[in-house]
Structure formats: structure tokens, C-alpha cells
Amino acid sequence: MSIYICAIYLTDYEIHILKIDSNRWVGIQN
């Protein structure tokens, strides 16, 4: 479960910092 939480944290962190590339990140996520 810790990995799942870490993944969510990193994802939110990346999106929060790379707002400009948020669309591309979402594309990778999906």
C-alpha cells in the first residue's frame, strides 16, 4: 500500500510542479 500512496504523492507532486506538461502527464497516466 505504501507504494500506492507514494505513487499518488509523486503523481500529484509532478502535476503540481509541471502544470504546463500536465496534459502530457495525464496522457501518460491514461
CSV table of N, CA and C in Angstrom, one decimal:
chain,number,residue,atom,x,y,z
A,1,MET,N,0.8,-1.2,0.0
A,1,MET,CA,0.0,0.0,0.0
A,1,MET,C,0.9,1.3,0.0
A,2,SER,N,2.0,1.2,0.7
A,2,SER,CA,2.9,2.3,0.7
A,2,SER,C,3.3,2.8,-0.7
A,3,ILE,N,3.5,1.8,-1.5
A,3,ILE,CA,3.9,2.1,-2.9
A,3,ILE,C,2.8,2.8,-3.6
A,4,TYR,N,1.6,2.4,-3.4
A,4,TYR,CA,0.4,3.1,-4.0
A,4,TYR,C,0.3,4.5,-3.5
A,5,ILE,N,0.5,4.7,-2.2
A,5,ILE,CA,0.4,6.1,-1.7
A,5,ILE,C,1.6,6.9,-2.2
A,6,CYS,N,2.8,6.3,-2.3
A,6,CYS,CA,3.9,7.0,-2.9
A,6,CYS,C,3.7,7.4,-4.3
A,7,ALA,N,3.1,6.5,-5.1
A,7,ALA,CA,2.8,6.8,-6.5
A,7,ALA,C,1.8,7.9,-6.6
A,8,ILE,N,0.8,8.0,-5.8
A,8,ILE,CA,-0.2,9.1,-5.8
A,8,ILE,C,0.5,10.4,-5.4
A,9,TYR,N,1.4,10.3,-4.4
A,9,TYR,CA,2.1,11.5,-3.9
A,9,TYR,C,3.0,12.1,-5.0
A,10,LEU,N,3.7,11.2,-5.7
A,10,LEU,CA,4.6,11.6,-6.7
A,10,LEU,C,3.8,12.1,-7.9
A,11,THR,N,2.7,11.5,-8.2
A,11,THR,CA,1.9,11.9,-9.3
A,11,THR,C,1.4,13.3,-9.1
A,12,ASP,N,0.8,13.6,-7.9
A,12,ASP,CA,0.3,14.9,-7.5
A,12,ASP,C,1.4,15.9,-7.5
A,13,TYR,N,2.6,15.5,-7.0
A,13,TYR,CA,3.7,16.4,-7.0
A,13,TYR,C,4.2,16.8,-8.4
A,14,GLU,N,4.3,15.8,-9.2
A,14,GLU,CA,4.7,16.1,-10.6
A,14,GLU,C,3.7,17.0,-11.3
A,15,ILE,N,2.4,16.7,-11.2
A,15,ILE,CA,1.4,17.6,-11.8
A,15,ILE,C,1.4,19.0,-11.3
A,16,HIS,N,1.6,19.1,-9.9
A,16,HIS,CA,1.6,20.4,-9.3
A,16,HIS,C,2.8,21.2,-9.8
A,17,ILE,N,3.9,20.6,-10.0
A,17,ILE,CA,5.1,21.3,-10.5
A,17,ILE,C,5.1,21.5,-12.0
A,18,LEU,N,4.8,20.4,-12.7
A,18,LEU,CA,4.8,20.5,-14.2
A,18,LEU,C,3.4,20.8,-14.7
A,19,LYS,N,2.8,21.9,-14.3
A,19,LYS,CA,1.5,22.3,-14.7
A,19,LYS,C,1.4,22.4,-16.2
A,20,ILE,N,2.5,22.9,-16.8
A,20,ILE,CA,2.5,23.1,-18.2
A,20,ILE,C,2.4,21.8,-19.0
A,21,ASP,N,3.1,20.8,-18.4
A,21,ASP,CA,3.1,19.4,-19.0
A,21,ASP,C,2.0,18.5,-18.4
A,22,SER,N,1.0,19.1,-17.7
A,22,SER,CA,0.0,18.3,-17.0
A,22,SER,C,-0.8,17.5,-18.0
A,23,ASN,N,-1.1,18.1,-19.2
A,23,ASN,CA,-1.8,17.4,-20.2
A,23,ASN,C,-1.1,16.1,-20.7
A,24,ARG,N,0.2,16.3,-20.9
A,24,ARG,CA,1.0,15.1,-21.4
A,24,ARG,C,1.1,14.1,-20.3
A,25,TRP,N,1.3,14.6,-19.0
A,25,TRP,CA,1.4,13.7,-17.9
A,25,TRP,C,0.1,12.8,-17.8
A,26,VAL,N,-1.1,13.5,-17.9
A,26,VAL,CA,-2.4,12.8,-17.8
A,26,VAL,C,-2.5,11.8,-18.9
A,27,GLY,N,-1.9,12.2,-20.1
A,27,GLY,CA,-1.9,11.3,-21.2
A,27,GLY,C,-1.2,10.0,-20.9
A,28,ILE,N,0.0,10.2,-20.2
A,28,ILE,CA,0.8,9.0,-19.9
A,28,ILE,C,0.1,8.2,-18.8
A,29,GLN,N,-0.6,8.9,-17.9
A,29,GLN,CA,-1.3,8.2,-16.8
A,29,GLN,C,-2.4,7.3,-17.4
A,30,ASN,N,-3.1,7.9,-18.4
A,30,ASN,CA,-4.2,7.2,-19.0
A,30,ASN,C,-3.7,6.3,-20.2
